[in-house]
Tab-separated table of C-alpha atoms in Angstrom:
chain	number	residue	atom	x	y	z
A	1	MET	CA	0.000	0.000	0.000
A	2	GLY	CA	1.273	3.412	-0.819
A	3	ASP	CA	0.902	6.749	0.890
A	4	ALA	CA	-1.853	7.900	-1.466
A	5	GLY	CA	-4.973	6.614	0.295
A	6	VAL	CA	-4.096	6.334	3.985
A	7	HIS	CA	-4.349	9.261	6.411
A	8	LEU	CA	-4.108	8.930	10.123
A	9	VAL	CA	-5.808	11.526	12.351
A	10	ARG	CA	-5.406	11.557	16.071
A	11	GLY	CA	-7.239	13.830	18.495
A	12	LEU	CA	-8.720	14.158	21.891
A	13	SER	CA	-12.306	15.149	22.730
A	14	ILE	CA	-13.355	16.371	26.151
A	15	ASP	CA	-16.993	17.103	27.058
A	16	ILE	CA	-16.998	20.224	29.224
A	17	GLY	CA	-20.764	20.445	29.538
A	18	VAL	CA	-23.466	22.586	28.017
A	19	ALA	CA	-22.252	25.769	26.367
A	20	SER	CA	-23.402	28.916	28.128
A	21	GLU	CA	-25.369	31.464	26.139
A	22	PRO	CA	-23.372	34.473	24.979
A	23	PRO	CA	-24.303	37.716	26.727
A	24	ARG	CA	-27.002	39.742	24.997
A	25	GLY	CA	-25.887	43.330	24.794
A	26	GLN	CA	-24.233	45.156	27.605
A	27	VAL	CA	-25.193	44.796	31.220
A	28	PRO	CA	-26.892	48.044	32.303
A	29	ALA	CA	-24.790	50.324	34.469
A	30	LEU	CA	-25.494	50.366	38.188
A	31	GLY	CA	-26.969	53.877	37.975
A	32	ASP	CA	-29.383	52.759	35.258
A	33	ARG	CA	-30.485	49.763	37.318
A	34	ILE	CA	-31.029	51.967	40.389
A	35	ALA	CA	-33.064	54.512	38.373
A	36	GLU	CA	-35.192	51.717	36.919
A	37	ALA	CA	-35.804	50.197	40.350
A	38	LEU	CA	-36.832	53.573	41.797
A	39	THR	CA	-39.187	54.505	38.940
A	40	PRO	CA	-42.755	53.509	39.829
A	41	PRO	CA	-45.101	52.110	37.192
A	42	ARG	CA	-46.659	54.747	34.906
A	43	GLN	CA	-43.732	57.131	35.412
A	44	TYR	CA	-41.322	57.920	32.595
A	45	LEU	CA	-37.972	59.691	32.780
A	46	ALA	CA	-36.930	62.213	30.157
A	47	ILE	CA	-33.831	64.377	29.879
A	48	SER	CA	-34.452	67.790	28.274
A	49	ASP	CA	-32.421	70.836	27.324
A	50	PRO	CA	-33.126	73.462	30.025
A	51	GLU	CA	-32.936	76.353	27.544
A	52	THR	CA	-35.011	75.040	24.633
A	53	LEU	CA	-36.972	72.301	26.456
A	54	ASN	CA	-36.176	69.949	23.563
A	55	LEU	CA	-36.194	66.289	24.489
A	56	LEU	CA	-32.656	64.908	24.542
A	57	TYR	CA	-33.174	61.382	25.793
A	58	TRP	CA	-35.693	58.996	27.331
A	59	HIS	CA	-34.193	57.077	30.239
A	60	GLY	CA	-36.008	53.808	29.780
A	61	PRO	CA	-39.088	53.456	27.599
A	62	PRO	CA	-40.765	56.608	26.275
A	63	ALA	CA	-44.066	57.742	27.712
A	64	PRO	CA	-47.026	56.263	25.830
A	65	ARG	CA	-49.572	58.413	23.992
A	66	ILE	CA	-47.224	61.425	23.711
A	67	ALA	CA	-46.254	62.237	20.119
A	68	TRP	CA	-42.642	62.805	21.135
A	69	MET	CA	-41.340	61.833	17.686
A	70	ALA	CA	-43.486	64.436	15.926
A	71	ASP	CA	-41.791	67.367	14.259
A	72	ASN	CA	-41.846	70.265	16.679
A	73	THR	CA	-43.110	73.066	14.452
A	74	ALA	CA	-44.805	76.378	15.087
A	75	GLU	CA	-48.009	74.925	13.616
A	76	VAL	CA	-47.931	71.737	15.707
A	77	PRO	CA	-45.698	72.123	18.785
A	78	ILE	CA	-45.221	69.139	21.068
A	79	LEU	CA	-45.883	71.288	24.138
A	80	HIS	CA	-49.158	73.235	24.061
A	81	PRO	CA	-48.388	76.868	23.107
A	82	ASP	CA	-50.263	78.226	26.153
A	83	ASP	CA	-48.070	76.086	28.446
A	84	MET	CA	-44.750	77.096	26.889
A	85	PRO	CA	-44.272	80.328	28.934
A	86	THR	CA	-44.836	78.442	32.200
A	87	ALA	CA	-42.439	75.686	31.156
A	88	LEU	CA	-39.725	78.158	30.078
A	89	ASP	CA	-40.121	80.223	33.281
A	90	THR	CA	-39.852	77.067	35.381
A	91	ALA	CA	-36.730	75.899	33.538
A	92	SER	CA	-35.183	79.344	33.933
A	93	ALA	CA	-35.908	79.381	37.672
A	94	LEU	CA	-34.372	75.910	38.039
A	95	ARG	CA	-31.218	77.062	36.214
A	96	VAL	CA	-30.906	79.967	38.674
A	97	THR	CA	-31.440	77.888	41.825
A	98	GLY	CA	-29.376	74.959	40.565
A	99	PRO	CA	-29.700	71.241	41.301
A	100	GLY	CA	-31.606	70.051	44.338
A	101	ARG	CA	-34.937	71.761	43.730
A	102	THR	CA	-37.911	69.950	42.213
A	103	VAL	CA	-40.946	71.642	40.699
A	104	ASP	CA	-44.355	70.022	40.095
A	105	LEU	CA	-46.232	71.004	36.939
A	106	THR	CA	-49.104	69.926	34.759
A	107	LEU	CA	-48.417	70.567	31.077
A	108	ARG	CA	-50.296	69.622	27.931
A	109	PHE	CA	-48.415	67.520	25.378
A	110	LEU	CA	-49.315	66.602	21.816
A	111	THR	CA	-50.736	63.082	21.706
A	112	LEU	CA	-50.686	60.478	18.952
A	113	ASP	CA	-54.261	61.363	17.966
A	114	GLY	CA	-53.254	64.990	17.285
A	115	GLY	CA	-54.856	66.537	20.376
A	116	TYR	CA	-53.297	67.808	23.587
A	117	GLU	CA	-53.547	65.976	26.899
A	118	PRO	CA	-52.429	67.175	30.350
A	119	PHE	CA	-49.661	65.194	32.067
A	120	ASP	CA	-48.408	65.661	35.605
A	121	LEU	CA	-44.654	65.978	35.843
A	122	THR	CA	-41.813	66.970	38.094
A	123	ALA	CA	-38.741	68.757	36.816
A	124	SER	CA	-35.351	69.227	38.399
A	125	LEU	CA	-31.976	70.386	37.173
A	126	ILE	CA	-29.103	67.908	36.999
A	127	ASP	CA	-25.423	68.623	36.414
A	128	LEU	CA	-23.764	66.782	33.569
A	129	ASP	CA	-20.119	65.740	33.582
A	130	SER	CA	-19.415	68.208	30.765
A	131	GLY	CA	-20.108	71.216	32.981
A	132	HIS	CA	-23.516	71.733	31.403
A	133	SER	CA	-26.896	70.984	32.923
A	134	ALA	CA	-30.090	69.258	31.829
A	135	LEU	CA	-33.629	68.893	33.085
A	136	LEU	CA	-34.726	65.595	34.527
A	137	VAL	CA	-38.446	65.406	33.793
A	138	VAL	CA	-40.532	62.656	35.388
A	139	LEU	CA	-43.876	62.298	33.605
A	140	THR	CA	-46.778	60.479	35.199
A	141	VAL	CA	-49.185	58.800	32.801
A	142	LYS	CA	-52.596	57.953	34.255
């Protein structure tokens, strides 16, 4: 017999048990887990620009029924036009007093059906690592 048809393979197989599932995404940071644990049902956390009141970020799921993805235009603003002065005055007062103060408000937001609905919320100023600040807005949906 020649070398043409014979191949010898040696190996070792070890069963180390069931393979564990790979991690799915990143593990949430401790601060995110604490915020989630402290947020009661029907409350939603939003981060907003304290000067323009534009939504920057939802911490967790967005509030239902609010048309937060709608284009904020003069014809169809997300915040009811009659509530805008109160909201801007409140944000301005929070910027002056700084973090640590919380204000309760009821503001009307554009809803998915095109109308405006009142939502209770609290707003407070938070310092960001960049030296800037933001508004932490906690909306309560009934």
